[in-house]
Structures are given as C-alpha cells and as structure tokens.
Amino acid sequence: MDWSIQDIARIAGTTSRTLRHYDDIGLLKPSRIGHNGYRYYNQAALVQLQRILLLRGLGLGLPVISQVLDDETDAAKALTGHLEWLKQEQHRLARQIASVTQTIEAVKGGGEIMAEDMFNGFDHTQYKDEVEERWGKDAYAKGDSWWRNMSAEEKAAWKQRSQQLGADWIAAATAGIAPDSAEAQTLAKRHVEWLTGIPGTPASDARGKDDAGKRDVKGYVTGLGEMYVADPRFAKNYGGADGAGFVRDALKIYAAENL
Amino acid sequence: MDWSIQDIARIAGTTSRTLRHYDDIGLLKPSRIGHNGYRYYNQAALVQLQRILLLRGLGLGLPVISQVLDDETDAAKALTGHLEWLKQEQHRLARQIASVTQTIEAVKGGGEIMAEDMFNGFDHTQYKDEVEERWGKDAYAKGDSWWRNMSAEEKAAWKQRSQQLGADWIAAATAGIAPDSAEAQTLAKRHVEWLTGIPGTPASDARGKDDAGKRDVKGYVTGLGEMYVADPRFAKNYGGADGAGFVRDALKIYAAENL
DNA sequence: ATAGATGTTGACGTAGCGTCAAGGTCAAGG
DNA sequence: CCTTGACCTTGACGCTACGTCAACATCTAT
C-alpha cells in the first residue's frame, strides 16, 4: 500500500521536485525504492510529510524541521524561538512601513528623494559667530556660499556622511579602544579628509600648498579637537564630553604624526 | 577630489564588496578607473550611493532601485507598490504568529505536533446512521474501529488528505473544466484510491478480489456520487450542490471506463 | 628592497526549490 | 512487437545580495 512520487505530491499538496529535494537533503526518505530507482511512499511517510509541510508553513527552516522531527520534545522550544524571530520580523516590517510611508510623502511634496527637511537642524549657519571669531569673516562666507550652492541631494549626502563619521566616533569611543590604535587613527584620517571638504578652512585651503600651509592645518586640527570638548554644541556630535575627549586625543596624535 | 573604494565604503557605511557588486550589475559605476584598474568615486557617486542605500534600507530590490534612479518620477509609484507588498508581508507574518502560538499551545498540551483538536468536526461517527442504513452495521463497525485505532497523527494525515482532495475538486469544478477531461479523471482516480483507504467499504474490500467484487465497487462509487449531490452534509465538502454534481459526473465516467 | 595595507578578478556558498535537459520505464493500444 | 504518452530518474543552472576565501597585482612607508 504505497504511492508514487506524483501521487503523494498531489495528496499532500506539494510537488515531486520538493519530495526529491527532501530526499536529497535527508529530510524525508521514500519508504521503498523500486528496482528501477522509482521512489515510493507509504502511510507513515505521508504522515511525516504532512508534519514537515505544517512546520514549513509556520515558517521554520528545513534544518530546524529536521531537528524537530528527530527530537519531538524540542518542538515547543524550536517553535518558541521561531516565534521570537517572527515578532522581530514584524517589528522590522512595521518600521519599514513607517519609513516608506514617510518617504512617499516627502517625495510627493518635494519631488526629490532627498527632500529639504531631511537635513533640518543641520544648518551650517548655526556656527556663524564661532567661525567668524576664530577663522575670520572670509572663512565663514566661503563655507556659507559653499553650503548654499549645494543641491538638496548633495546636502543630504554631506549630512549623512557627517553623521556617519560621528556615529563611528561614538562607536569607537564607547568600545573603549585606545586613541592611538589603528582604528582610531583611521577615523582621525577620515575626519581630516572630511574637514578638507569644507571650503574656507585651513584644511581645504592647504590642498596642494607648501609646508607652511600644512603646518596651519596641524594647528587647525588640534585646535578643533579642543573646541569639540569645550563647546557642548560640538561635543554632542561625538556623544558628549567623553566622546569628544576621545576624538581630541586621537586627532592630536594623528596631527603630530601625519601633519 | 575622489575617494578609493574603501574610503566611500566607510563614508557611506557599507562594504567594498557591495560597491564591486553594484559595479558588476551596473547599478553604480565608479566615476573614474585608474590605469591599474582601481575604482575611484566622486561626490556625485557618493550621492547616488546614498540614495541607493536609502532605498535598499526601505526594502526595495536592486532592480527596482535601478529603475527608480533612472526615472525619478517613478519613485512614488515604486514606493507605493512596495508599501502594498510590505503590508501583505505583515499580514502574512501576523497569521504565522497566530498559527505558531496556537501550535505551541497544542504541543504543550497534547505532547504531539498534531493534537486532537486539529480534527475536531472531522469525526467519523457523524455519518453513523447513513452508513449503517446503506452498507450495514458491519461496514460501520469496521470503519469506526479503524478510525479509533489511528494515532492522532494518522488521523490528522487522513483529515488533511481528505480536505486536500475536496479542495482540489472544488478548484477543478470552479475552473470550469469538463468532467471527462484528463484532470477531472485524475481526480476521480485519486478519489477511488482515497475510498480504498476506508475499511469496511466495497472499495477497500475489493482489493485483490475477483470481478464480482470489482463490479460492486462500480456500483458503490456511482452510488456515492449520487449521495454527494443529494446530501448537503457531503455536498458541502465539494463546494455545495454544483461542485458535488461535478464530482458525481466525473466519478460516473471514471467508474464506467475503469471499474 | 621589502613588508603591510589595499586593490583586482574569479568563484563558491546561501534557502528552497522551479525549471529545463537528456534519457530510462511502464501501461495501453494498433 | 512497436509506438505513444505519461511518469520516473539524475544533473545542473537560476534566483537575492552580497560574504568570504583565493591568488595575485599595486601602492605606501620604512
């Protein structure tokens, strides 16, 4: 009393390919194999198959199903673990749905994918007085016109790059690594490269300049490091005073060794 | 003013492998390629990359992202379509979570994966009078003890198999195919094989019997077909009177040609 | 000159089968 | 006996978006 591969496939509501796959991976062997190599399945195999399909329908992976079938007592544990995963997935989807909805609104309103409001609160002008006092009106004017002439997308790219840098600094600081470690120094290098992107600063002006210009950069960078610590408006970009202190130390070492 | 592959990878928060992949599939080409084959990316490429990563973070596939980048106006459409997909996924997950939760309870209570309550409402005894009247007390007793002696899993397997058969009948009937078509006749064959699994019926008793026994099966099967139509308790398994009529026709043709 | 970081292409692995391709087996009919 | 059609076999590629070696070339700094 057994069925051919097509027969059980139809009875159980799956395909013969699936059954061959289960045979290949050892999940469900045929109860009998003909002299011609044909696979035949009996009632017990049908029961197993239906359990497999039930669990698969619940979203479990085939290796997990295999374990569950081997050790019945694990069923509740496996399912409970799986349930956790499902809930996380649902939360992830909920967040994605919120983001997509928001982005659709932004695109409809602004027309571009990166709309203006994506970098609200990231306005260059908030440091006007500070910059003019330290590096002169000319420096601020250059930087300001640079910012204003950027397209929305370029602004967004800059913002994201800046935030990524800040996030990486915070991650490094909280990881407890040393300021002179390779990782921190790589970040310092990135930081200087980032500064080089802002026109009107010694860092950007020094590109292609002589040694005197480069010495200016050295002082500029170390001075910046101190400012990050002293000024809470900057310190918050690096996770507060502690993080900013880490940035200052790493920058000072980098400047001494490379600038 | 450009960066190496590692540089933008770090700036944008991804990996160099991803960038090479995007180059391979034509999603994001480097802005410049050195004489040595090195990839270099400029500001514009960084902007593109960040748009890609934004959309990917929303769950869009790379081919879709490619389209969106080509035709900016499609962005809202693509995102709206994607939103639909996300919502469906969330509903699917919600259903899976409900099922898994239910299954966990069942496993904890019953110990087996297929618990008793999975075949509530599928009790054999509901046709007691009908069976005794038509085929005698002996037939019913055989079938009843057969059912009672099954394990929970065998019962569940049988139930699912029966329901699968019913679902396939309904699908075929509503598809509007002919009762003498190959597909309907395949179903009829399955139906007889299914009947053969119930002890106490002429179909099962006839296994290995002579021609007289086989003639009994013929009458039994055609009689059953008529009953499916006449009795609403059976007809509902095949989608009501219309579906049952289709089953009856297909069975009559099958019996005439093969039994 | 050499070591170490970084770059290149090429290819395999992933989850779970769908989908040919090429060829053997079996039951029924002429 | 031969053919036809249905069903079976193994083998291998395809799909998503890269991660992860491997083998080898190049740049940078000492």
Coordinates of C-alpha atoms (C1' of nucleotides) in Angstrom, one line a residue:
Chain A
M1 CA 0.0 0.0 0.0
D2 CA 2.1 2.9 -1.2
W3 CA 2.1 5.7 -3.7
S4 CA 4.3 7.0 -6.4
I5 CA 6.1 10.3 -6.0
Q6 CA 3.4 12.2 -8.0
D7 CA 0.6 10.6 -6.0
I8 CA 1.8 11.8 -2.6
A9 CA 2.7 15.1 -4.1
R10 CA -0.9 15.6 -5.1
I11 CA -2.3 14.1 -1.9
A12 CA -0.2 16.3 0.3
G13 CA -0.5 19.3 -1.9
T14 CA 3.1 19.8 -3.0
T15 CA 5.4 18.9 -5.9
S16 CA 7.5 15.9 -6.8
R17 CA 10.5 18.2 -7.0
T18 CA 10.1 19.1 -3.4
L19 CA 10.0 15.4 -2.5
R20 CA 13.2 14.7 -4.4
H21 CA 14.8 17.7 -2.6
Y22 CA 13.7 16.3 0.8
D23 CA 15.2 13.0 -0.2
D24 CA 18.4 14.7 -1.3
I25 CA 18.9 16.5 2.0
G26 CA 17.8 13.5 4.0
L27 CA 14.7 15.2 5.4
L28 CA 12.3 12.6 4.1
K29 CA 13.4 9.3 2.6
P30 CA 11.0 7.2 0.5
S31 CA 9.7 4.1 2.3
R32 CA 10.7 2.0 -0.6
I33 CA 12.7 2.3 -3.8
G34 CA 11.9 0.2 -6.8
H35 CA 14.5 -1.8 -8.8
N36 CA 14.2 1.0 -11.3
G37 CA 15.0 3.7 -8.9
Y38 CA 11.5 4.9 -8.5
R39 CA 10.5 6.4 -5.1
Y40 CA 7.5 5.0 -3.3
Y41 CA 6.0 6.4 -0.1
N42 CA 3.7 4.7 2.4
Q43 CA 1.2 6.0 5.0
A44 CA 3.9 6.7 7.6
A45 CA 5.9 8.7 5.1
L46 CA 2.7 10.7 4.3
V47 CA 2.3 11.5 8.0
Q48 CA 5.9 12.7 8.2
L49 CA 5.5 14.7 5.0
Q50 CA 2.4 16.4 6.3
R51 CA 4.2 17.3 9.5
I52 CA 7.0 18.8 7.5
L53 CA 4.7 20.8 5.4
L54 CA 2.9 22.0 8.5
L55 CA 6.1 23.2 10.1
R56 CA 7.3 24.7 6.9
G57 CA 4.0 26.6 6.6
L58 CA 4.8 28.1 10.0
G59 CA 8.0 29.5 8.6
L60 CA 10.5 27.1 10.0
G61 CA 13.6 26.3 8.0
L62 CA 14.3 22.7 6.8
P63 CA 17.3 22.1 9.1
V64 CA 15.2 23.1 12.1
I65 CA 12.3 20.9 11.0
S66 CA 14.7 18.0 10.7
Q67 CA 15.8 18.5 14.3
V68 CA 12.2 18.8 15.5
L69 CA 11.3 15.5 13.8
D70 CA 14.3 13.8 15.3
D71 CA 13.6 15.0 18.8
E72 CA 9.9 15.6 19.4
T73 CA 10.5 17.2 22.8
D74 CA 12.3 20.1 21.1
A75 CA 9.2 21.1 19.2
A76 CA 8.0 23.6 21.8
K77 CA 11.4 25.1 22.2
A78 CA 12.0 25.4 18.5
L79 CA 8.6 27.0 18.0
T80 CA 9.1 29.4 20.8
G81 CA 12.4 30.5 19.4
H82 CA 10.9 30.8 16.0
L83 CA 8.1 32.9 17.4
E84 CA 10.6 35.4 18.7
W85 CA 12.1 35.7 15.3
L86 CA 8.7 36.2 13.7
K87 CA 7.9 39.0 16.2
Q88 CA 11.2 40.8 15.4
E89 CA 10.5 40.5 11.7
Q90 CA 7.1 42.0 12.3
H91 CA 8.6 44.9 14.1
R92 CA 11.1 45.4 11.4
L93 CA 8.4 45.5 8.8
A94 CA 6.4 48.0 10.9
R95 CA 9.4 50.3 10.9
Q96 CA 9.9 49.9 7.2
I97 CA 6.3 50.6 6.5
A98 CA 6.5 53.8 8.6
S99 CA 9.7 54.8 6.8
V100 CA 8.3 54.1 3.3
T101 CA 5.1 56.0 4.1
Q102 CA 7.1 58.9 5.3
T103 CA 9.3 58.8 2.2
I104 CA 6.3 58.7 -0.1
E105 CA 5.0 61.9 1.5
A106 CA 8.4 63.5 1.2
V107 CA 8.7 62.5 -2.5
K108 CA 5.2 63.7 -3.3
G109 CA 5.9 67.0 -1.6
G110 CA 9.5 67.8 -2.5
G111 CA 9.8 66.0 -5.8
E112 CA 13.2 64.7 -5.0
I113 CA 14.1 61.6 -3.0
M114 CA 16.2 63.6 -0.5
A115 CA 13.9 66.5 0.5
E116 CA 14.9 69.7 2.3
D117 CA 13.5 68.6 5.6
M118 CA 15.8 65.7 5.7
F119 CA 18.6 68.0 6.9
N120 CA 16.7 70.3 9.1
G121 CA 18.7 71.1 12.2
F122 CA 21.8 70.6 10.2
D123 CA 22.2 74.1 9.1
H124 CA 25.7 75.4 8.6
T125 CA 24.7 78.9 9.9
Q126 CA 24.4 77.8 13.5
Y127 CA 28.1 78.2 13.9
K128 CA 28.4 81.6 12.3
D129 CA 29.7 83.6 15.2
E130 CA 32.1 80.9 16.3
V131 CA 33.6 80.5 12.9
E132 CA 33.9 84.3 12.2
E133 CA 35.6 84.8 15.5
R134 CA 38.1 82.0 15.2
W135 CA 38.9 82.0 11.4
G136 CA 37.6 85.3 10.1
K137 CA 34.6 86.5 8.1
D138 CA 36.1 85.3 4.9
A139 CA 36.2 81.7 6.1
Y140 CA 32.6 81.8 7.1
A141 CA 31.5 83.4 3.8
K142 CA 33.3 80.8 1.8
G143 CA 31.7 78.0 3.8
D144 CA 28.3 79.6 3.7
S145 CA 28.2 80.0 0.0
W146 CA 29.5 76.5 -0.5
W147 CA 26.6 75.2 1.6
R148 CA 24.0 77.3 -0.1
N149 CA 25.1 76.3 -3.6
M150 CA 24.7 72.6 -2.9
S151 CA 21.7 70.8 -4.2
A152 CA 19.4 69.1 -1.8
E153 CA 20.9 65.8 -2.5
E154 CA 24.4 67.0 -2.0
K155 CA 23.4 68.5 1.3
A156 CA 21.8 65.3 2.3
A157 CA 24.9 63.3 1.3
W158 CA 27.1 65.7 3.3
K159 CA 24.8 65.4 6.3
Q160 CA 24.8 61.7 6.2
R161 CA 28.5 61.5 5.8
S162 CA 29.0 63.8 8.8
Q163 CA 26.6 61.8 10.9
Q164 CA 28.2 58.5 9.8
L165 CA 31.5 59.9 10.9
G166 CA 30.1 61.0 14.3
A167 CA 28.4 57.6 14.8
D168 CA 31.7 55.8 14.0
W169 CA 33.5 58.1 16.5
I170 CA 30.9 57.3 19.2
A171 CA 31.1 53.6 18.5
A172 CA 34.9 53.7 18.8
A173 CA 34.9 55.7 22.0
T174 CA 32.3 53.5 23.7
A175 CA 34.2 50.4 22.5
G176 CA 37.0 51.5 24.8
I177 CA 39.8 51.4 22.3
A178 CA 42.9 53.5 22.6
P179 CA 43.2 56.9 20.8
D180 CA 46.5 55.8 19.2
S181 CA 45.1 52.5 18.0
A182 CA 44.9 51.8 14.3
E183 CA 41.2 52.0 14.3
A184 CA 41.0 55.4 16.0
Q185 CA 43.8 56.7 13.7
T186 CA 41.9 55.6 10.7
L187 CA 38.9 57.6 12.0
A188 CA 41.1 60.6 12.5
K189 CA 42.3 60.3 8.9
R190 CA 38.7 60.2 7.8
H191 CA 38.0 63.2 10.0
V192 CA 40.7 65.3 8.3
E193 CA 39.5 64.2 4.9
W194 CA 36.0 65.3 5.9
L195 CA 37.3 68.7 7.0
T196 CA 39.1 69.1 3.7
G197 CA 35.7 69.0 2.1
I198 CA 34.7 72.3 3.8
P199 CA 35.9 75.3 1.8
G200 CA 37.3 78.3 3.7
T201 CA 39.1 76.2 6.3
P202 CA 42.9 75.8 6.5
A203 CA 42.4 72.1 5.8
S204 CA 40.8 72.7 2.4
D205 CA 42.9 75.7 1.6
A206 CA 46.1 73.7 2.2
R207 CA 45.4 71.2 -0.6
G208 CA 48.4 71.4 -2.9
K209 CA 50.1 74.0 -0.8
D210 CA 53.5 74.1 0.7
D211 CA 54.8 73.1 4.1
A212 CA 53.8 76.4 5.8
G213 CA 50.1 75.7 4.8
K214 CA 50.4 72.2 6.1
R215 CA 51.6 73.5 9.5
D216 CA 48.5 75.7 9.6
V217 CA 46.4 72.5 9.2
K218 CA 48.2 70.9 12.1
G219 CA 47.3 73.8 14.4
Y220 CA 43.8 74.0 13.0
V221 CA 43.1 70.3 13.6
T222 CA 44.4 70.2 17.1
G223 CA 42.5 73.4 17.9
L224 CA 39.3 71.9 16.6
G225 CA 39.8 69.0 18.8
E226 CA 40.0 71.2 21.9
M227 CA 36.9 73.1 20.7
Y228 CA 34.9 69.9 20.4
V229 CA 35.5 69.2 24.0
A230 CA 34.9 72.8 25.2
D231 CA 31.7 73.5 23.2
P232 CA 28.7 71.3 24.0
R233 CA 27.2 72.1 20.6
F234 CA 30.1 70.2 19.0
A235 CA 30.6 67.7 21.8
K236 CA 27.1 66.3 21.4
N237 CA 28.0 65.2 17.9
Y238 CA 30.5 62.8 19.4
G239 CA 28.5 61.5 22.3
G240 CA 29.2 64.3 24.8
A241 CA 32.3 65.5 26.6
D242 CA 33.7 62.0 27.0
G243 CA 33.4 61.1 23.3
A244 CA 34.7 64.5 22.3
G245 CA 37.7 64.0 24.5
F246 CA 38.5 60.7 22.7
V247 CA 38.2 62.5 19.4
R248 CA 40.5 65.3 20.6
D249 CA 43.1 62.8 21.8
A250 CA 43.0 60.8 18.6
L251 CA 43.2 63.9 16.4
K252 CA 46.1 65.3 18.4
I253 CA 48.1 62.1 17.9
Y254 CA 47.2 62.0 14.2
A255 CA 48.2 65.6 13.7
A256 CA 51.5 65.1 15.4
E257 CA 52.4 62.0 13.4
N258 CA 50.9 62.9 10.0
L259 CA 50.6 66.6 9.5
Chain B
M1 CA 38.5 65.1 -5.5
D2 CA 37.6 61.5 -5.2
W3 CA 37.9 58.5 -2.9
S4 CA 39.1 55.0 -3.1
I5 CA 36.6 52.1 -2.8
Q6 CA 37.4 51.6 0.9
D7 CA 37.0 55.3 1.6
I8 CA 33.5 55.6 0.3
A9 CA 32.6 52.3 1.7
R10 CA 33.4 53.7 5.2
I11 CA 31.9 57.1 4.5
A12 CA 28.6 55.6 3.4
G13 CA 28.7 52.8 5.9
T14 CA 28.8 49.8 3.6
T15 CA 31.5 47.4 2.3
S16 CA 33.8 47.4 -0.7
R17 CA 32.3 44.1 -1.8
T18 CA 28.9 45.8 -2.1
L19 CA 30.4 48.5 -4.3
R20 CA 32.0 46.0 -6.6
H21 CA 28.7 44.2 -6.8
Y22 CA 26.9 47.4 -7.7
D23 CA 29.5 48.0 -10.4
D24 CA 29.1 44.4 -11.7
I25 CA 25.3 44.7 -12.1
G26 CA 25.6 48.2 -13.5
L27 CA 23.8 49.9 -10.6
L28 CA 26.6 52.3 -9.7
K29 CA 29.7 52.7 -11.8
P30 CA 32.8 54.4 -10.4
S31 CA 33.3 57.9 -11.5
R32 CA 36.9 57.1 -12.6
I33 CA 39.0 54.0 -13.1
G34 CA 42.8 54.2 -12.6
H35 CA 45.2 52.8 -15.1
N36 CA 45.7 49.9 -12.6
G37 CA 42.0 49.1 -12.5
Y38 CA 41.3 50.7 -9.2
R39 CA 37.9 52.2 -8.7
Y40 CA 37.5 55.8 -7.7
Y41 CA 34.3 57.6 -6.7
N42 CA 33.5 61.3 -6.6
Q43 CA 30.9 63.4 -4.8
A44 CA 28.2 62.7 -7.3
A45 CA 28.8 58.9 -7.0
L46 CA 28.5 59.3 -3.2
V47 CA 25.2 61.0 -3.6
Q48 CA 23.9 58.2 -5.8
L49 CA 25.3 55.6 -3.4
Q50 CA 23.5 57.1 -0.5
R51 CA 20.2 57.2 -2.4
I52 CA 20.7 53.5 -3.2
L53 CA 21.4 52.6 0.4
L54 CA 18.4 54.7 1.5
L55 CA 16.1 52.8 -0.9
R56 CA 17.6 49.5 -0.1
G57 CA 17.0 50.2 3.6
L58 CA 13.4 50.6 2.8
G59 CA 13.4 47.1 1.5
L60 CA 13.4 47.7 -2.3
G61 CA 15.2 45.3 -4.6
L62 CA 18.2 46.4 -6.6
P63 CA 16.5 46.1 -10.0
V64 CA 13.7 48.3 -8.7
I65 CA 16.2 50.8 -7.3
S66 CA 17.9 50.9 -10.7
Q67 CA 14.6 51.9 -12.3
V68 CA 13.8 54.5 -9.7
L69 CA 17.2 56.1 -10.2
D70 CA 16.7 56.1 -14.0
D71 CA 13.3 57.7 -13.8
E72 CA 12.9 59.8 -10.8
T73 CA 9.2 60.3 -11.4
D74 CA 8.7 56.6 -10.8
A75 CA 9.8 56.9 -7.2
A76 CA 6.4 57.5 -5.7
K77 CA 4.8 54.7 -7.8
A78 CA 7.6 52.2 -6.9
L79 CA 7.4 53.1 -3.2
T80 CA 3.6 52.8 -3.2
G81 CA 3.8 49.4 -4.8
H82 CA 6.4 48.4 -2.3
L83 CA 4.3 49.6 0.5
E84 CA 1.5 47.2 -0.6
W85 CA 3.9 44.3 -0.6
L86 CA 5.1 45.2 2.9
K87 CA 1.6 45.3 4.2
Q88 CA 0.9 41.9 2.8
E89 CA 4.0 40.6 4.3
Q90 CA 3.0 42.0 7.7
H91 CA -0.4 40.3 7.4
R92 CA 1.2 37.0 6.5
L93 CA 3.5 37.3 9.5
A94 CA 0.6 38.1 11.7
R95 CA -1.1 34.9 10.6
Q96 CA 2.0 32.9 11.1
I97 CA 2.4 34.3 14.5
A98 CA -1.1 33.3 15.4
S99 CA -0.6 29.8 14.0
V100 CA 2.7 29.3 15.8
T101 CA 1.3 30.5 19.1
Q102 CA -1.7 28.1 18.6
T103 CA 0.6 25.2 17.7
I104 CA 2.8 25.9 20.8
E105 CA -0.2 25.6 23.0
A106 CA -1.3 22.4 21.3
V107 CA 2.1 20.9 21.6
K108 CA 2.4 21.8 25.2
G109 CA -1.0 20.3 26.0
G110 CA -1.1 17.3 23.8
G111 CA 2.5 16.4 23.5
E112 CA 2.3 15.7 19.8
I113 CA 2.6 18.1 17.0
M114 CA -0.8 17.0 15.6
A115 CA -3.1 17.4 18.5
E116 CA -6.6 16.0 18.9
D117 CA -8.4 19.3 18.3
M118 CA -6.8 19.6 14.9
F119 CA -9.5 17.3 13.6
N120 CA -12.4 18.4 15.6
G121 CA -15.5 18.4 13.4
F122 CA -14.0 15.6 11.3
D123 CA -15.4 12.8 13.4
H124 CA -16.2 9.7 11.5
T125 CA -19.3 9.0 13.7
Q126 CA -21.3 11.8 12.2
Y127 CA -22.3 9.5 9.3
K128 CA -23.2 6.5 11.5
D129 CA -26.9 6.2 10.6
E130 CA -26.2 6.9 6.9
V131 CA -23.6 4.2 6.7
E132 CA -25.5 1.6 8.7
E133 CA -28.6 2.0 6.6
R134 CA -26.8 1.9 3.2
W135 CA -24.0 -0.6 3.8
G136 CA -24.9 -2.4 7.0
K137 CA -23.8 -2.4 10.7
D138 CA -20.7 -4.4 9.9
A139 CA -19.4 -1.8 7.5
Y140 CA -19.8 1.0 10.0
A141 CA -18.2 -1.0 12.8
K142 CA -15.1 -1.7 10.6
G143 CA -14.8 1.9 9.7
D144 CA -15.3 3.0 13.2
S145 CA -12.7 0.8 14.8
W146 CA -10.3 1.7 12.0
W147 CA -10.7 5.4 12.9
R148 CA -10.5 4.8 16.6
N149 CA -7.3 2.8 16.3
M150 CA -5.5 5.5 14.4
S151 CA -2.9 7.7 16.2
A152 CA -3.5 11.4 16.4
E153 CA -1.0 11.9 13.6
E154 CA -2.6 9.4 11.3
K155 CA -5.9 10.9 11.9
A156 CA -4.6 14.4 11.1
A157 CA -2.9 13.0 8.0
W158 CA -6.1 11.4 6.9
K159 CA -8.1 14.5 7.5
Q160 CA -5.7 16.7 5.6
R161 CA -5.6 14.3 2.8
S162 CA -9.4 14.3 2.6
Q163 CA -9.5 18.1 2.7
Q164 CA -6.9 18.4 0.1
L165 CA -8.9 16.1 -2.2
G166 CA -12.0 18.2 -1.5
A167 CA -10.2 21.4 -2.2
D168 CA -8.8 20.1 -5.5
W169 CA -12.3 19.0 -6.5
I170 CA -13.6 22.5 -5.8
A171 CA -10.8 24.1 -7.7
A172 CA -11.4 21.9 -10.7
A173 CA -15.2 22.5 -10.6
T174 CA -14.9 26.2 -10.4
A175 CA -12.2 26.2 -13.1
G176 CA -15.0 25.1 -15.5
I177 CA -13.3 22.1 -16.9
A178 CA -15.2 19.1 -18.3
P179 CA -15.9 16.0 -16.1
D180 CA -14.4 13.8 -18.8
S181 CA -11.2 15.8 -19.0
A182 CA -7.9 14.3 -18.0
E183 CA -7.6 16.5 -15.0
A184 CA -11.0 15.5 -13.6
Q185 CA -10.4 11.9 -14.3
T186 CA -7.1 12.0 -12.4
L187 CA -9.1 13.4 -9.5
A188 CA -11.6 10.7 -9.8
K189 CA -8.8 8.1 -9.7
R190 CA -7.5 9.8 -6.6
H191 CA -11.0 9.8 -5.1
V192 CA -11.3 6.0 -5.6
E193 CA -7.8 5.4 -4.1
W194 CA -8.9 7.5 -1.2
L195 CA -12.1 5.4 -0.7
T196 CA -9.9 2.3 -0.8
G197 CA -8.3 3.6 2.4
I198 CA -11.5 3.2 4.4
P199 CA -12.0 -0.3 5.7
G200 CA -15.5 -1.8 5.6
T201 CA -16.4 -0.3 2.2
P202 CA -16.7 -2.3 -1.0
A203 CA -13.8 -0.3 -2.4
S204 CA -11.4 -1.5 0.3
D205 CA -12.8 -5.0 0.5
A206 CA -12.3 -5.4 -3.2
R207 CA -8.6 -5.2 -3.1
G208 CA -7.3 -8.4 -4.6
K209 CA -10.8 -9.7 -5.2
D210 CA -12.4 -11.1 -8.3
D211 CA -14.5 -9.5 -11.0
A212 CA -17.7 -9.7 -8.9
G213 CA -16.1 -7.7 -6.2
K214 CA -15.0 -5.1 -8.7
R215 CA -18.5 -4.8 -10.0
D216 CA -19.6 -4.0 -6.5
V217 CA -17.1 -1.2 -6.4
K218 CA -18.5 0.2 -9.6
G219 CA -22.0 0.4 -8.1
Y220 CA -20.6 1.7 -4.8
V221 CA -18.7 4.6 -6.4
T222 CA -21.6 5.7 -8.7
G223 CA -24.0 5.5 -5.7
L224 CA -21.7 7.6 -3.7
G225 CA -21.6 10.2 -6.4
E226 CA -25.4 10.5 -6.2
M227 CA -25.3 10.7 -2.5
Y228 CA -22.8 13.6 -2.5
V229 CA -25.3 15.6 -4.5
A230 CA -28.4 14.6 -2.5
D231 CA -27.0 15.0 1.0
P232 CA -25.9 18.6 1.9
R233 CA -23.6 17.2 4.6
F234 CA -21.5 15.6 1.9
A235 CA -22.1 18.3 -0.8
K236 CA -20.5 21.0 1.3
N237 CA -17.2 19.1 1.1
Y238 CA -17.2 19.7 -2.6
G239 CA -18.4 23.3 -2.6
G240 CA -22.2 22.7 -2.5
A241 CA -24.6 21.0 -4.9
D242 CA -22.8 22.3 -8.0
G243 CA -19.4 21.0 -7.0
A244 CA -20.9 17.8 -5.9
G245 CA -22.6 17.4 -9.3
F246 CA -19.3 17.8 -11.0
V247 CA -17.8 15.1 -8.7
R248 CA -20.7 12.8 -9.5
D249 CA -20.3 13.2 -13.2
A250 CA -16.6 12.7 -13.1
L251 CA -16.9 9.6 -10.9
K252 CA -19.6 8.1 -13.1
I253 CA -17.4 8.4 -16.2
Y254 CA -14.4 7.1 -14.3
A255 CA -16.4 4.1 -13.0
A256 CA -17.8 3.3 -16.4
E257 CA -14.4 3.3 -18.1
N258 CA -12.1 1.9 -15.4
L259 CA -14.1 -0.3 -12.9
Chain C
dA1 C1' 64.2 46.4 -1.2
dT2 C1' 60.6 44.8 1.5
dA3 C1' 56.5 44.5 4.4
dG4 C1' 51.8 45.6 5.0
dA5 C1' 47.7 47.6 3.6
dT6 C1' 44.8 47.8 -0.2
dG7 C1' 43.3 46.8 -4.8
dT8 C1' 41.9 43.5 -8.7
dT9 C1' 39.2 39.4 -10.8
dG10 C1' 37.1 34.8 -10.1
dA11 C1' 34.4 31.5 -8.0
dC12 C1' 31.8 29.2 -4.4
dG13 C1' 28.0 29.4 -0.8
dT14 C1' 23.5 30.8 0.8
dA15 C1' 17.3 28.6 1.1
dG16 C1' 14.3 26.1 -1.2
dC17 C1' 13.0 24.6 -4.6
dG18 C1' 11.5 25.9 -10.2
dT19 C1' 12.7 24.7 -14.5
dC20 C1' 14.8 22.7 -18.4
dA21 C1' 17.7 18.7 -20.4
dA22 C1' 18.6 14.1 -21.7
dG23 C1' 17.3 9.7 -21.2
dG24 C1' 15.1 5.2 -18.8
dT25 C1' 10.4 2.7 -17.5
dC26 C1' 5.8 1.3 -17.8
dA27 C1' 0.9 0.5 -19.4
dA28 C1' -2.2 0.6 -23.1
dG29 C1' -3.4 0.4 -28.0
dG30 C1' -2.7 -0.7 -33.0
Chain D
dC1 C1' 6.0 -6.2 -31.5
dC2 C1' 6.1 -1.4 -31.8
dT3 C1' 4.7 3.1 -30.7
dT4 C1' 2.9 6.7 -27.9
dG5 C1' 2.3 9.2 -23.9
dA6 C1' 2.7 9.6 -19.0
dC7 C1' 5.8 9.3 -15.4
dC8 C1' 10.3 8.3 -13.5
dT9 C1' 15.5 9.2 -12.9
dT10 C1' 19.9 12.2 -12.2
dG11 C1' 22.3 16.5 -13.3
dA12 C1' 22.8 21.2 -13.4
dC13 C1' 21.6 26.2 -13.7
dG14 C1' 18.9 30.1 -11.8
dC15 C1' 17.3 33.2 -8.2
dT16 C1' 18.8 37.7 -3.9
dA17 C1' 22.6 40.4 -2.4
dC18 C1' 26.2 40.1 -1.3
dG19 C1' 30.1 37.3 2.5
dT20 C1' 34.1 35.0 2.2
dC21 C1' 38.2 32.9 0.6
dA22 C1' 42.0 32.5 -3.0
dA23 C1' 45.6 34.0 -5.9
dC24 C1' 47.8 37.8 -7.5
dA25 C1' 48.9 43.0 -8.6
dT26 C1' 49.8 47.6 -6.7
dC27 C1' 50.6 51.4 -3.6
dT28 C1' 52.9 53.4 0.7
dA29 C1' 56.1 53.8 4.0
dT30 C1' 60.3 52.4 6.1

